[in-house]
């Protein structure tokens, strides 16, 4: 079939590659001049197969109220007259129950573990390198309350057979030796040893080149105007340069996906939650992380990417804005220098991106009410983590094959 993939971020590029491998004639359309230049450009660098949890969790509403008044807040809310924002926040609050948290986390872990297998196969098949490391994620606790609260995550990991290790401070130092300099600041940690790290931008560009070698056409600098739908079936994509005909269309536009499909009666509760990052050159490797450390107090990930430290995190609910606020930079800087002062923050590059979040934390992957129109979006902070598995699922669904994992509860129909 002729398949158009809308979006050249990490989810779009991996989807295009897998669709081409399945034998389809694939075209990728993106407004940017190259791949992975928006949300995938400078994310936290985590490939977190074990450390993946819904943001909607028991106790989050009360924590959110406290966070709003913190100097270095992990959550920033800028309310506005926006029905999409209000609806999304209302649905998220409904998912802050123990039962829904367990259900949503099980979905996420299922897809993440499949993505772990898929990424390993893809890496072996292509030989792609991207500053990758396979040394796990350490969720670092500064208080006993944080350590106690991790019990629900440990329970979910155990139930799904995901390897983990609860560590005391000495165990944390064994995993991340640079923490010996701040031994008094930590009480313990939760290690998910199968997690990986890597530069998403480097990976996406390398895979786009592999996809092009398979025959995928990349239409960069192309503005998407809408979908060509007739008789309940998608016929193509309307761009600023004309209409591109297609037998199937995969929407992988991240936070912008709902805006495209809404005119066709598809209610897609994906909303942008802005995250920030710093990329810092390493000056003292002995005081830099070895892999990813998740600073639970500030919800900030500190990741080693070759000779750089990537510091990413925070959740700002402010709509489709991409401005860079200096207070956010200071929060990132505070977290990393407090634990790993092994980089030159004066030479750091500051970035922000719009994460496409669903109210339940689970991405939306699968068919829609419009024949031939598929969604692969809403991955939130885990697009890099889940991209390889999501791509194989969508390639199977577009091809009319049954995916290797249960994907029925990932489709947009769950919101009906």
XYZ file of C-alpha atoms in Angstrom:
416
model
C 0.000 0.000 0.000
C 0.870 3.653 -0.254
C 1.238 4.772 3.355
C 1.820 8.334 4.532
C 3.322 8.893 7.976
C 2.650 12.351 9.374
C 5.509 13.464 11.627
C 9.257 12.833 11.513
C 9.882 12.643 15.244
C 11.135 9.438 16.837
C 7.684 7.802 16.637
C 7.170 8.787 13.013
C 10.627 7.705 11.862
C 10.464 4.306 13.567
C 6.954 3.787 12.155
C 8.137 4.615 8.639
C 11.057 2.207 8.923
C 8.898 -0.700 10.099
C 6.219 0.014 7.473
C 8.880 -0.010 4.758
C 10.227 -3.311 6.078
C 6.673 -4.657 5.847
C 6.731 -3.901 2.124
C 4.750 -0.672 1.898
C 5.527 2.412 -0.186
C 6.071 4.995 2.541
C 6.193 8.783 2.525
C 6.923 10.841 5.659
C 5.641 14.421 5.838
C 6.964 16.974 8.330
C 7.104 20.755 8.545
C 10.683 20.762 9.837
C 13.783 20.587 7.578
C 14.869 17.243 9.050
C 13.972 14.456 11.491
C 13.563 14.781 15.257
C 13.720 18.579 15.444
C 10.867 19.123 17.903
C 9.983 16.995 20.972
C 12.533 14.302 20.024
C 15.430 16.746 19.702
C 16.829 17.093 23.240
C 14.744 14.888 25.518
C 16.066 13.388 28.722
C 17.832 10.517 26.950
C 16.142 7.804 29.020
C 15.027 4.562 27.431
C 13.039 3.506 30.467
C 11.542 0.076 29.970
C 11.194 -0.486 33.714
C 10.918 3.077 34.987
C 7.657 3.945 33.240
C 4.631 4.992 35.239
C 1.488 7.025 34.612
C 1.621 10.550 35.929
C -1.957 10.013 37.070
C -1.463 8.181 40.363
C -3.003 8.040 43.838
C -1.900 11.035 45.865
C -0.859 13.119 42.865
C -3.593 15.772 43.292
C -2.362 16.593 46.804
C 1.282 16.490 45.712
C 0.468 18.757 42.788
C -0.960 21.380 45.111
C 2.285 21.325 47.114
C 4.485 21.386 44.014
C 2.821 24.530 42.715
C 4.305 26.472 45.631
C 7.838 25.020 45.512
C 10.745 27.142 44.343
C 12.042 24.321 42.157
C 8.662 22.888 41.252
C 8.359 19.752 39.093
C 4.891 20.972 38.037
C 3.990 24.377 36.615
C 0.384 25.209 35.788
C -0.538 28.228 33.709
C -4.346 28.058 33.546
C -6.145 29.665 30.629
C -9.528 29.608 28.935
C -8.909 26.348 27.082
C -11.563 23.636 27.060
C -9.057 21.051 25.804
C -6.818 21.757 28.810
C -9.738 21.590 31.246
C -11.069 18.356 29.757
C -7.621 16.743 29.798
C -6.965 17.720 33.415
C -10.394 16.447 34.490
C -9.788 13.093 32.813
C -6.340 12.856 34.349
C -7.764 13.397 37.842
C -10.230 10.548 37.211
C -7.254 8.268 36.577
C -5.662 9.064 39.950
C -7.062 5.946 41.615
C -5.263 2.769 42.646
C -7.259 0.611 40.235
C -6.704 2.840 37.207
C -3.056 3.377 38.073
C -2.467 -0.389 38.139
C -4.318 -0.877 34.824
C -2.543 1.967 33.063
C 0.885 0.980 34.357
C 0.375 -2.611 33.196
C -0.433 -1.341 29.694
C 2.665 0.854 29.695
C 4.946 -1.918 30.952
C 3.592 -4.337 28.325
C 4.394 -1.938 25.508
C 7.700 -0.823 27.031
C 8.981 -4.387 27.421
C 7.998 -5.155 23.835
C 9.841 -2.017 22.795
C 12.940 -3.209 24.663
C 12.942 -6.381 22.576
C 12.195 -4.439 19.395
C 14.976 -1.895 19.959
C 17.520 -4.634 20.589
C 16.491 -6.343 17.334
C 16.624 -3.048 15.455
C 20.067 -2.246 16.838
C 21.373 -5.680 15.798
C 19.793 -5.355 12.362
C 21.028 -1.872 11.536
C 24.205 -1.411 13.585
C 23.047 2.074 14.584
C 25.011 3.820 17.345
C 23.688 6.775 19.327
C 25.778 7.200 22.502
C 23.865 4.237 23.891
C 24.475 2.645 27.298
C 22.765 -0.336 28.927
C 23.352 0.360 32.610
C 19.838 0.924 33.925
C 17.892 3.737 35.582
C 18.353 4.630 39.243
C 15.337 6.312 40.808
C 16.968 8.261 43.620
C 15.147 8.981 46.889
C 16.168 11.811 49.170
C 13.507 11.076 51.835
C 12.116 8.016 53.595
C 8.638 8.999 52.406
C 9.767 8.706 48.785
C 11.328 5.325 49.464
C 8.146 4.078 51.130
C 5.980 5.379 48.266
C 7.994 3.333 45.764
C 6.337 0.169 47.088
C 3.485 0.480 44.574
C 5.977 0.639 41.696
C 7.875 -2.344 43.062
C 4.601 -4.284 43.199
C 3.797 -3.443 39.569
C 7.303 -4.341 38.390
C 7.152 -7.670 40.203
C 3.710 -8.453 38.793
C 4.935 -7.904 35.238
C 8.234 -9.716 35.701
C 10.355 -6.572 35.198
C 13.745 -6.857 36.946
C 14.352 -4.369 39.736
C 16.472 -3.876 42.842
C 15.708 -1.773 45.924
C 18.971 -0.193 47.084
C 20.295 1.417 50.245
C 22.672 4.416 49.896
C 25.714 2.169 49.527
C 23.947 0.236 46.790
C 23.191 3.508 44.986
C 26.876 4.436 45.155
C 27.809 1.025 43.757
C 25.630 1.740 40.720
C 26.550 5.430 40.426
C 30.009 5.959 42.006
C 29.852 9.768 41.771
C 27.087 9.729 44.409
C 29.729 9.012 47.062
C 30.315 12.766 47.173
C 26.681 13.377 48.246
C 26.143 10.277 50.419
C 24.329 12.326 53.111
C 21.660 13.522 50.647
C 20.219 10.117 49.714
C 18.307 7.441 51.615
C 17.994 4.831 48.876
C 16.954 4.061 45.338
C 15.077 1.788 42.968
C 17.181 0.342 40.143
C 15.646 -0.972 36.921
C 18.737 -2.601 35.372
C 17.264 -3.317 31.918
C 16.768 0.381 31.177
C 19.014 2.060 28.640
C 20.131 5.539 27.659
C 20.900 7.175 24.356
C 20.666 10.265 22.176
C 17.213 10.184 20.591
C 18.143 12.793 17.979
C 21.186 10.808 16.817
C 19.139 7.601 16.690
C 16.272 9.163 14.720
C 18.613 10.665 12.129
C 20.525 7.406 11.683
C 17.291 5.410 11.342
C 15.840 7.950 8.885
C 18.871 7.328 6.686
C 18.267 3.571 6.918
C 14.586 4.111 6.072
C 15.503 6.223 3.043
C 17.759 3.382 1.876
C 14.692 1.124 2.018
C 12.828 3.534 -0.262
C 11.051 5.810 2.213
C 10.478 9.319 0.855
C 10.859 12.198 3.319
C 8.932 15.374 2.466
C 10.531 17.895 4.813
C 9.455 21.517 5.015
C 5.908 20.508 4.097
C 3.003 22.108 5.948
C 0.083 19.750 6.612
C -3.284 21.414 5.999
C -5.611 18.491 6.705
C -6.779 15.039 5.743
C -8.525 14.132 2.502
C -11.426 11.977 3.686
C -14.251 10.791 1.450
C -16.982 8.250 2.115
C -15.637 7.452 5.568
C -12.197 6.540 4.218
C -8.964 8.507 4.157
C -7.782 9.186 0.620
C -4.700 11.229 1.323
C -3.171 14.268 2.989
C -3.651 17.910 2.050
C -0.376 19.855 2.213
C 0.622 23.382 1.281
C 2.058 21.901 -1.916
C -1.031 19.892 -2.879
C -2.728 16.600 -2.072
C -0.717 13.422 -1.498
C -2.758 10.300 -2.237
C -2.572 7.360 0.144
C -4.187 4.037 0.954
C -3.430 4.534 4.645
C -2.273 7.409 6.853
C -0.471 7.135 10.204
C -0.740 10.236 12.395
C 2.397 10.617 14.517
C 2.262 14.360 15.113
C 2.640 14.280 18.878
C 0.767 17.089 20.615
C -0.605 18.352 17.310
C -2.370 15.077 16.442
C -5.748 16.029 18.018
C -5.939 19.219 15.954
C -5.672 17.233 12.722
C -8.216 14.503 13.479
C -10.823 16.560 15.368
C -12.664 17.715 12.191
C -13.311 14.051 11.419
C -15.126 13.307 14.658
C -12.196 11.732 16.476
C -11.862 12.752 20.121
C -8.202 12.325 20.940
C -7.400 13.519 24.490
C -3.749 14.319 23.911
C -2.487 17.595 25.347
C 0.976 19.226 25.321
C 2.884 19.115 28.596
C 6.080 21.066 28.171
C 9.376 19.680 29.397
C 12.795 21.295 29.573
C 16.372 20.112 29.271
C 19.953 21.239 29.653
C 22.813 19.638 27.747
C 26.085 20.128 29.599
C 29.653 19.245 28.527
C 31.387 16.977 31.056
C 34.500 18.456 32.667
C 35.007 15.909 35.485
C 33.909 12.351 34.558
C 34.387 11.193 38.168
C 31.558 13.500 39.269
C 29.209 12.729 36.385
C 26.542 9.995 36.153
C 27.235 6.658 34.481
C 23.677 6.140 33.241
C 20.356 7.792 34.207
C 19.569 9.008 37.701
C 15.994 10.095 38.299
C 15.961 12.715 41.051
C 12.593 11.891 42.601
C 12.378 15.149 44.562
C 12.371 17.320 41.455
C 11.211 14.667 38.941
C 14.325 15.377 36.893
C 16.368 12.846 34.919
C 20.147 13.239 34.784
C 21.636 11.160 31.976
C 25.098 10.444 30.605
C 25.240 10.835 26.800
C 28.830 10.276 25.732
C 30.808 13.326 26.822
C 27.662 15.244 27.801
C 25.148 15.286 30.634
C 21.509 15.670 29.616
C 19.259 17.018 32.379
C 15.565 16.809 31.575
C 12.263 17.102 33.327
C 9.439 19.181 34.746
C 5.861 19.373 33.574
C 4.484 22.711 32.494
C 0.832 22.794 31.495
C 0.560 25.990 29.465
C -0.792 25.034 26.056
C 1.114 25.178 22.798
C 3.876 27.516 23.954
C 7.564 26.814 23.594
C 9.138 29.744 25.406
C 12.158 29.194 27.656
C 11.642 30.431 31.202
C 14.758 31.205 33.222
C 13.268 29.725 36.460
C 13.010 26.350 34.688
C 16.674 26.512 33.743
C 17.600 27.237 37.352
C 15.627 24.192 38.556
C 17.442 21.875 36.155
C 20.748 23.431 37.099
C 20.012 23.072 40.826
C 19.229 19.352 40.542
C 22.278 18.399 38.515
C 24.822 20.520 40.403
C 23.461 19.280 43.733
C 24.166 15.650 42.765
C 26.651 15.651 39.877
C 28.736 18.829 39.652
C 30.890 17.276 36.959
C 29.822 19.491 34.048
C 30.241 23.089 32.968
C 26.756 24.582 33.337
C 27.983 27.901 31.964
C 28.249 26.177 28.574
C 24.904 24.364 28.775
C 22.342 24.554 25.975
C 18.749 25.114 27.127
C 15.766 23.578 25.305
C 12.059 22.882 25.675
C 9.663 20.491 23.937
C 5.957 19.685 24.006
C 5.306 16.159 25.245
C 2.050 14.644 23.909
C 0.347 13.390 27.076
C -2.793 11.308 27.453
C -4.845 11.486 30.679
C -4.030 7.865 31.537
C -0.376 7.931 30.461
C -0.818 5.233 27.809
C -0.179 6.123 24.160
C -2.875 5.840 21.506
C -1.931 3.284 18.874
C -4.307 1.792 16.342
C -7.193 2.370 13.925
C -9.818 5.101 14.055
C -13.427 5.467 12.932
C -12.073 6.656 9.565
C -11.051 3.658 7.459
C -7.359 3.662 6.660
C -6.536 6.279 9.281
C -4.291 5.148 12.146
C -2.856 6.850 15.220
C 0.560 6.422 16.830
C 0.764 9.261 19.309
C 0.318 10.336 22.931
C 3.508 8.766 24.296
C 4.162 11.626 26.719
C 7.636 11.408 28.248
C 8.138 7.888 26.874
C 8.183 8.350 23.112
C 11.872 7.388 22.927
C 11.258 4.427 25.223
C 8.183 3.068 23.419
C 8.925 4.070 19.834
C 10.414 0.802 18.571
C 7.601 -1.346 19.960
C 4.905 1.116 18.903
C 6.292 1.108 15.359
C 6.059 -2.658 15.084
C 2.510 -2.624 16.446
C 1.353 0.031 13.972
C 3.113 -1.673 11.054
C 1.274 -4.908 11.870
C -2.084 -3.157 12.210
C -1.702 -1.234 8.939
C -0.670 -4.472 7.230
C -3.730 -6.304 8.537
C -1.674 -8.552 10.806
C -2.251 -9.309 14.465
C 0.450 -7.565 16.563
C 2.751 -9.698 18.685
C 1.351 -8.094 21.857
C -2.217 -7.266 22.802
C -2.880 -3.801 21.409
C -6.672 -3.695 21.625
C -6.631 -1.487 24.736
C -4.196 0.985 23.176
C -6.584 2.256 20.489
C -8.479 5.536 20.727
C -11.699 3.536 21.190
C -10.865 3.228 24.904
C -11.950 6.862 25.308
C -15.339 6.321 23.666
